[in-house]
Coordinates of C-alpha atoms in Angstrom, one line a residue:
Chain A
M58 CA 78.1 -80.6 141.3
L59 CA 74.8 -81.9 142.7
L60 CA 73.5 -80.1 145.8
C61 CA 70.6 -81.0 148.0
D62 CA 68.8 -79.1 150.8
V63 CA 66.8 -81.7 152.7
G64 CA 63.8 -80.3 154.5
N65 CA 60.9 -81.8 156.5
T66 CA 58.8 -82.3 153.4
S67 CA 61.1 -82.5 150.4
Y68 CA 64.6 -83.1 149.0
H69 CA 65.4 -79.9 147.1
F70 CA 68.1 -80.6 144.4
Y71 CA 70.2 -78.1 142.5
E72 CA 72.7 -78.5 139.7
N73 CA 74.0 -76.1 137.1
G74 CA 71.3 -73.4 137.7
R75 CA 68.4 -75.8 137.8
D76 CA 66.5 -77.1 140.8
H77 CA 63.8 -79.6 141.5
K78 CA 62.1 -81.1 144.5
E79 CA 61.2 -84.7 145.5
P80 CA 58.9 -85.6 148.4
V81 CA 60.6 -87.0 151.5
T82 CA 57.8 -89.6 151.9
T83 CA 58.4 -91.3 148.5
F84 CA 61.9 -90.4 147.3
D85 CA 64.7 -93.0 147.7
P86 CA 68.0 -91.2 148.1
A87 CA 69.8 -94.4 147.2
S88 CA 68.4 -93.9 143.7
V89 CA 71.0 -91.1 143.2
T90 CA 74.3 -92.5 142.0
E91 CA 76.4 -89.4 141.5
P92 CA 78.1 -87.5 144.4
V93 CA 75.6 -85.3 146.4
Y94 CA 76.6 -82.5 148.8
Y95 CA 73.8 -81.9 151.2
I96 CA 72.5 -80.3 154.4
S97 CA 69.5 -81.6 156.3
V98 CA 67.2 -80.1 159.0
N99 CA 65.3 -83.4 159.0
P100 CA 66.6 -85.7 161.8
D101 CA 64.9 -88.7 160.2
T102 CA 66.9 -88.5 157.1
V103 CA 70.3 -87.6 158.6
D104 CA 70.9 -91.2 159.7
A105 CA 69.8 -92.8 156.4
L106 CA 71.9 -90.4 154.3
S107 CA 75.0 -90.9 156.5
R108 CA 75.0 -94.6 155.3
L109 CA 75.1 -93.7 151.6
E110 CA 78.7 -93.2 150.4
N111 CA 77.9 -90.7 147.7
W112 CA 75.9 -88.4 150.0
T113 CA 78.2 -85.9 151.9
D114 CA 76.9 -83.7 154.7
I115 CA 78.6 -80.4 154.4
S116 CA 77.4 -78.9 157.7
P117 CA 80.8 -79.8 159.4
L118 CA 82.4 -77.4 156.9
I119 CA 80.5 -74.4 158.3
A120 CA 82.5 -72.0 160.5
W121 CA 80.2 -72.7 163.4
D122 CA 82.0 -70.3 165.8
K123 CA 80.2 -67.5 163.9
Y124 CA 76.8 -68.9 164.9
Y125 CA 75.2 -70.4 168.0
D126 CA 74.7 -74.1 168.9
T127 CA 71.0 -74.6 168.3
L128 CA 70.8 -72.5 165.1
G129 CA 69.4 -74.5 162.3
V130 CA 71.9 -75.5 159.6
D131 CA 69.7 -74.0 156.9
R132 CA 69.8 -70.6 158.7
A133 CA 73.6 -70.7 158.9
V134 CA 73.9 -71.7 155.2
L135 CA 71.6 -68.9 154.2
C136 CA 73.8 -66.4 156.1
E137 CA 76.9 -67.8 154.4
A138 CA 75.3 -66.9 151.0
L139 CA 75.6 -63.1 151.7
D140 CA 77.9 -60.6 153.1
E141 CA 75.2 -58.0 153.9
G142 CA 71.5 -58.2 154.4
V143 CA 68.3 -59.2 156.2
I144 CA 67.4 -62.8 155.3
I145 CA 63.8 -63.8 155.7
D146 CA 63.1 -67.5 155.3
A147 CA 59.3 -67.7 155.2
G148 CA 58.3 -71.3 155.8
S149 CA 56.2 -73.1 158.5
A150 CA 58.3 -70.8 160.8
I151 CA 59.7 -67.5 159.6
T152 CA 63.4 -66.9 160.4
V153 CA 65.0 -63.5 160.1
D154 CA 68.8 -63.3 160.2
I155 CA 71.0 -60.3 159.9
V156 CA 74.4 -60.4 158.3
R157 CA 76.7 -57.3 158.3
A158 CA 80.1 -57.4 156.6
G159 CA 80.1 -61.1 156.6
V160 CA 79.3 -61.3 160.3
F161 CA 76.2 -63.0 161.7
E162 CA 74.5 -60.4 164.0
G163 CA 71.8 -62.7 165.3
G164 CA 68.2 -63.5 164.3
F165 CA 64.7 -64.2 165.4
I166 CA 61.9 -66.6 164.7
Y167 CA 58.3 -65.6 163.9
P168 CA 55.3 -67.9 163.3
G169 CA 54.5 -68.8 159.7
V170 CA 51.2 -68.1 158.1
R171 CA 49.4 -71.3 159.1
A172 CA 50.7 -71.3 162.7
M173 CA 49.7 -67.7 163.2
Y174 CA 46.2 -68.2 161.6
K175 CA 45.7 -71.1 164.0
S176 CA 46.8 -68.9 166.9
Y177 CA 44.1 -66.4 166.2
S178 CA 41.3 -68.8 165.3
D179 CA 42.0 -70.9 168.4
I180 CA 41.4 -67.8 170.6
S181 CA 38.0 -67.1 169.2
T182 CA 35.9 -67.9 166.1
R183 CA 35.5 -64.2 165.8
L184 CA 39.2 -64.0 164.9
D185 CA 38.9 -66.8 162.2
Y186 CA 40.0 -64.8 159.1
S187 CA 42.6 -65.4 156.4
F188 CA 45.3 -62.8 156.4
N189 CA 44.9 -59.8 154.1
F190 CA 48.3 -59.4 152.4
E191 CA 46.9 -56.5 150.4
L192 CA 46.6 -54.5 153.6
D193 CA 47.6 -50.9 153.6
L194 CA 50.3 -51.0 156.3
D195 CA 50.1 -47.2 156.9
K196 CA 46.4 -47.2 158.0
M197 CA 45.2 -48.3 161.4
P198 CA 42.6 -51.1 160.8
K199 CA 38.9 -50.5 161.2
N200 CA 37.6 -54.0 160.6
S201 CA 38.3 -57.4 162.2
R202 CA 40.1 -59.1 159.3
D203 CA 42.5 -56.1 158.9
A204 CA 42.9 -55.9 162.7
I205 CA 44.4 -59.4 162.8
S206 CA 46.3 -59.0 159.4
Y207 CA 47.9 -55.9 160.8
G208 CA 48.6 -57.7 164.1
Y209 CA 50.5 -60.4 162.2
L210 CA 52.1 -58.4 159.3
R211 CA 52.6 -54.8 160.5
T212 CA 54.3 -55.8 163.7
F213 CA 56.7 -58.0 161.7
Y214 CA 57.2 -55.4 159.1
S215 CA 57.9 -52.6 161.6
E216 CA 60.6 -54.7 163.2
V217 CA 62.2 -56.0 160.0
M218 CA 62.4 -52.4 158.5
R219 CA 64.3 -51.2 161.6
H220 CA 67.3 -53.1 160.3
E221 CA 69.0 -51.5 157.4
G222 CA 70.3 -53.3 154.4
P223 CA 68.8 -55.2 151.5
I224 CA 66.1 -57.7 152.3
Y225 CA 66.2 -61.3 150.8
L226 CA 63.2 -63.5 150.8
T227 CA 63.3 -67.2 150.4
G228 CA 61.1 -70.2 151.4
G229 CA 57.6 -71.4 150.5
Y230 CA 55.9 -68.1 151.4
A231 CA 58.5 -65.8 150.0
T232 CA 56.2 -64.6 147.1
L233 CA 53.4 -63.9 149.5
F234 CA 55.6 -61.8 151.8
A235 CA 57.1 -59.9 148.8
K236 CA 53.7 -58.2 148.8
I237 CA 54.6 -56.6 152.1
F238 CA 58.4 -56.2 151.5
K239 CA 58.1 -54.6 148.1
D240 CA 61.8 -53.9 147.6
A241 CA 62.9 -57.4 148.8
V242 CA 64.8 -59.8 146.5
V243 CA 63.0 -63.1 146.2
D244 CA 65.6 -65.9 145.8
Q245 CA 64.5 -69.5 146.2
L246 CA 68.1 -70.6 145.4
L247 CA 69.8 -68.6 148.1
I248 CA 70.5 -71.8 150.2
F249 CA 72.4 -73.3 147.3
K250 CA 74.5 -70.1 146.9
G251 CA 75.4 -70.6 150.6
M252 CA 76.3 -74.2 150.0
E253 CA 78.4 -73.4 147.0
K254 CA 80.2 -70.7 148.9
I255 CA 81.0 -73.1 151.8
L256 CA 82.3 -75.7 149.4
N257 CA 84.4 -73.3 147.4
V258 CA 85.9 -71.7 150.5
K259 CA 87.0 -75.1 151.7
G260 CA 88.6 -75.8 148.3
T261 CA 86.3 -78.6 147.1
S262 CA 86.1 -78.8 143.3
C263 CA 83.0 -77.1 142.0
Chain B
M236 CA 26.8 -47.3 191.4
L237 CA 27.7 -50.9 190.8
L238 CA 29.4 -51.6 187.5
C239 CA 30.3 -55.0 185.9
D240 CA 32.5 -56.0 183.0
V241 CA 31.4 -59.5 182.0
G242 CA 34.2 -61.5 180.4
N243 CA 34.5 -65.1 179.2
T244 CA 35.9 -66.3 182.5
S245 CA 34.7 -63.8 185.2
Y246 CA 32.3 -61.1 186.3
H247 CA 34.4 -58.1 187.2
F248 CA 32.6 -55.8 189.6
Y249 CA 33.5 -52.3 190.6
E250 CA 32.0 -49.8 193.0
N251 CA 33.4 -46.8 194.9
G252 CA 37.0 -47.5 193.9
R253 CA 37.0 -51.2 194.8
D254 CA 36.8 -54.2 192.4
H255 CA 36.4 -57.9 192.7
K256 CA 35.9 -60.9 190.4
E257 CA 33.5 -63.8 190.4
P258 CA 33.9 -66.8 188.2
V259 CA 31.4 -67.1 185.3
T260 CA 31.0 -70.8 185.9
T261 CA 29.7 -70.6 189.5
F262 CA 28.4 -67.0 190.1
D263 CA 24.6 -66.4 189.9
P264 CA 23.9 -62.9 188.6
A265 CA 20.4 -63.1 190.1
S266 CA 22.1 -63.0 193.6
V267 CA 22.8 -59.3 193.0
T268 CA 19.7 -57.2 194.1
E269 CA 20.9 -53.7 193.6
P270 CA 21.1 -52.0 190.1
V271 CA 24.1 -53.1 188.0
Y272 CA 25.3 -51.4 184.8
Y273 CA 27.3 -53.8 182.7
I274 CA 28.9 -54.7 179.4
S275 CA 29.5 -58.2 178.3
V276 CA 31.7 -59.8 175.6
N277 CA 30.3 -63.2 176.6
P278 CA 27.4 -64.2 174.3
D279 CA 26.3 -66.9 176.8
T280 CA 25.6 -64.4 179.5
V281 CA 24.0 -61.6 177.5
D282 CA 20.7 -63.5 177.2
A283 CA 20.6 -64.5 180.9
L284 CA 21.4 -60.9 182.0
S285 CA 18.8 -59.3 179.7
R286 CA 16.1 -61.2 181.7
L287 CA 17.2 -59.6 185.0
E288 CA 15.5 -56.3 185.6
N289 CA 18.3 -54.8 187.8
W290 CA 21.0 -55.6 185.2
T291 CA 21.3 -52.8 182.5
D292 CA 23.5 -53.3 179.4
I293 CA 25.1 -50.0 178.7
S294 CA 26.5 -50.9 175.3
P295 CA 23.6 -49.1 173.5
L296 CA 24.8 -45.9 175.1
I297 CA 28.1 -46.0 173.2
A298 CA 28.5 -43.6 170.3
W299 CA 29.0 -46.5 167.9
D300 CA 29.5 -44.3 164.8
K301 CA 33.0 -43.6 166.1
Y302 CA 33.9 -47.3 166.0
Y303 CA 33.3 -50.3 163.6
D304 CA 30.6 -52.9 163.6
T305 CA 32.6 -56.0 164.8
L306 CA 34.7 -54.1 167.4
G307 CA 34.3 -55.7 170.8
V308 CA 32.3 -53.7 173.3
D309 CA 35.2 -53.9 175.8
R310 CA 37.6 -52.2 173.3
A311 CA 35.1 -49.4 172.6
V312 CA 34.6 -48.8 176.3
L313 CA 38.4 -48.7 176.9
C314 CA 38.7 -46.1 174.2
E315 CA 35.9 -44.1 175.8
A316 CA 38.0 -43.9 179.0
L317 CA 40.7 -41.8 177.4
D318 CA 41.1 -38.8 175.1
E319 CA 44.7 -39.7 174.1
G320 CA 46.7 -42.8 174.2
V321 CA 47.7 -46.3 173.0
I322 CA 45.6 -48.8 174.9
I323 CA 46.9 -52.3 175.2
D324 CA 44.5 -54.9 176.6
A325 CA 46.6 -58.0 177.2
G326 CA 44.4 -61.0 177.6
S327 CA 44.0 -64.2 175.7
A328 CA 44.2 -61.9 172.7
I329 CA 46.0 -58.6 172.9
T330 CA 44.1 -55.6 171.5
V331 CA 45.9 -52.3 170.7
D332 CA 43.7 -49.3 170.1
I333 CA 44.7 -45.7 169.4
V334 CA 42.8 -42.7 170.5
R335 CA 43.8 -39.2 169.5
A336 CA 41.9 -36.1 170.8
G337 CA 39.0 -38.3 171.6
V338 CA 38.8 -39.9 168.2
F339 CA 39.3 -43.7 167.7
E340 CA 42.0 -44.1 165.0
G341 CA 41.7 -47.8 164.7
G342 CA 43.4 -50.8 166.3
F343 CA 44.9 -54.2 165.9
I344 CA 44.8 -57.7 167.5
Y345 CA 47.9 -59.7 168.4
P346 CA 47.9 -63.2 169.9
G347 CA 48.1 -63.5 173.7
V348 CA 51.0 -65.2 175.5
R349 CA 49.4 -68.7 175.6
A350 CA 48.2 -68.6 172.0
M351 CA 51.6 -67.5 170.7
Y352 CA 53.4 -70.0 172.8
K353 CA 51.3 -72.7 171.3
S354 CA 51.9 -71.3 167.8
Y355 CA 55.6 -71.8 168.2
S356 CA 55.5 -75.1 170.0
D357 CA 53.1 -76.6 167.4
I358 CA 55.6 -75.8 164.6
S359 CA 58.4 -77.7 166.3
T360 CA 59.4 -79.1 169.6
R361 CA 62.7 -77.2 169.0
L362 CA 60.6 -74.0 169.4
D363 CA 59.0 -75.1 172.7
Y364 CA 60.2 -72.4 175.1
S365 CA 58.5 -70.0 177.5
F366 CA 58.9 -66.4 176.5
N367 CA 61.7 -64.4 178.1
F368 CA 60.2 -61.1 179.2
E369 CA 63.6 -60.0 180.6
L370 CA 65.0 -60.0 177.0
D371 CA 67.2 -57.1 176.0
L372 CA 65.1 -55.7 173.1
D373 CA 68.1 -53.9 171.7
K374 CA 70.2 -57.0 171.0
M375 CA 69.7 -59.4 168.2
P376 CA 69.1 -62.9 169.7
K377 CA 71.8 -65.5 169.7
N378 CA 69.9 -68.5 171.2
S379 CA 66.7 -70.2 170.5
R380 CA 64.6 -69.0 173.5
D381 CA 65.5 -65.4 172.9
A382 CA 64.9 -65.9 169.1
I383 CA 61.3 -66.8 169.7
S384 CA 60.9 -64.3 172.6
Y385 CA 62.2 -61.5 170.3
G386 CA 59.9 -62.7 167.5
Y387 CA 56.9 -62.4 169.8
L388 CA 57.8 -59.3 171.8
R389 CA 60.2 -57.2 169.8
T390 CA 58.0 -57.2 166.7
F391 CA 55.0 -56.1 168.9
Y392 CA 57.1 -53.5 170.7
S393 CA 58.5 -52.0 167.5
E394 CA 55.0 -51.5 166.1
V395 CA 53.4 -50.1 169.3
M396 CA 56.3 -47.6 169.8
R397 CA 55.8 -46.2 166.3
H398 CA 52.6 -44.7 167.7
E399 CA 53.2 -41.7 169.8
G400 CA 51.3 -40.9 173.0
P401 CA 51.1 -42.4 176.5
I402 CA 50.7 -46.2 176.7
Y403 CA 48.0 -47.8 179.0
L404 CA 48.2 -51.5 179.9
T405 CA 45.2 -53.4 181.2
G406 CA 44.1 -57.1 181.2
G407 CA 45.4 -60.2 182.8
Y408 CA 48.9 -60.0 181.3
A409 CA 49.3 -56.2 181.9
T410 CA 52.0 -56.5 184.6
L411 CA 54.0 -59.0 182.4
F412 CA 53.9 -56.6 179.4
A413 CA 54.9 -53.7 181.7
K414 CA 58.4 -55.3 181.7
I415 CA 58.6 -54.5 178.0
F416 CA 56.7 -51.2 178.0
K417 CA 58.5 -49.6 180.9
D418 CA 56.8 -46.2 180.7
A419 CA 53.3 -47.6 180.4
V420 CA 50.6 -46.9 182.9
V421 CA 49.1 -50.2 184.2
D422 CA 45.4 -49.7 185.0
Q423 CA 43.2 -52.7 185.7
L424 CA 40.2 -50.3 186.3
L425 CA 40.4 -48.5 182.9
I426 CA 37.3 -50.3 181.6
F427 CA 35.3 -48.9 184.6
K428 CA 36.5 -45.4 183.9
G429 CA 35.2 -45.8 180.3
M430 CA 31.9 -47.1 181.7
E431 CA 31.5 -44.2 184.1
K432 CA 32.3 -41.8 181.4
I433 CA 29.6 -43.3 179.1
L434 CA 27.1 -43.2 181.9
N435 CA 28.0 -39.6 182.9
V436 CA 27.9 -38.3 179.4
K437 CA 24.4 -39.7 179.0
G438 CA 23.2 -38.0 182.2
T439 CA 22.7 -41.1 184.3
S440 CA 23.1 -40.5 188.0
C441 CA 26.6 -41.6 189.2

């Protein structure tokens, strides 16, 4: 069964344990002839894909009463993948969602690395530093680069660690954040596990 | 004794328990004839003020070996004001500095309200919300506005509260952040207490 997670920059395909990405700008979804089950956070593609008979949007299969109206479909599907855990999707924005015994407890949104870098550097050129992911989180900073790195990373870490349960990291910056969350499981295929679970539960052949 | 804290937008004067501000763009420091003891984080004014005989920069009186090279003079002076505490200066950037038994333990920098708002809204129009300072920090968010408010405020709160000791709030957004840090002391004159302490310690008449 071919699955696809359509983002703002790429089509992320998955089948039989293997995944690959195609850029949104150049890839023609009509070039796929087999059935594809997909989700999309990209409003530009939703319309185009709805006109292709072999592309099936699985978002209507999600038990939406567990979530809230404006929650991104990708966040809901990631939550469907697990019964217990703190799910960090580190992309242009970072979403953190908590699932306990299969129940979505809520979640929050934190700026991604680029957005936060810009946030500091726009305030002052004196805050124009790349983040230090090797930072010792247990020491109060005594230089400017560490002071902003701590401001970005330690605040986030302190809040995430308050929530018990295993931490799962996914998204483009997952490996970078694994330097901070040393016990986290990095899983770039978590979204597909959620999609498979949604399709299985609903009795679709898999 | 007339004191002045020169910032990027205003001259903040203090004498005998009373303070007032004058805009950097229109105020002429040469119009003051009495002696002024000042600090400035504004590189544009430092040169002009150094040419006025009655304006004395007190930053050389700070025991800089307690701090680090690139620490803003305003942060060092705020730390001089107290022997014990967590000092939050909520301006365009938010600085958090820890002082224990008169020793500077280090500090960090977090984006101010405007910078962080821009950070979220630049990622996506779906994250374009003002922050909800009335947010219940003990509940995981279940709507988009609270999800970004929690991302900004709860992460910051969780980290600040890890550090024991009284919390002092100063700066333009102090009152707003007092909604989150309910036991904090709001003190817009803290910088002048630090300046007075520096001048006293060095034996200058006060």
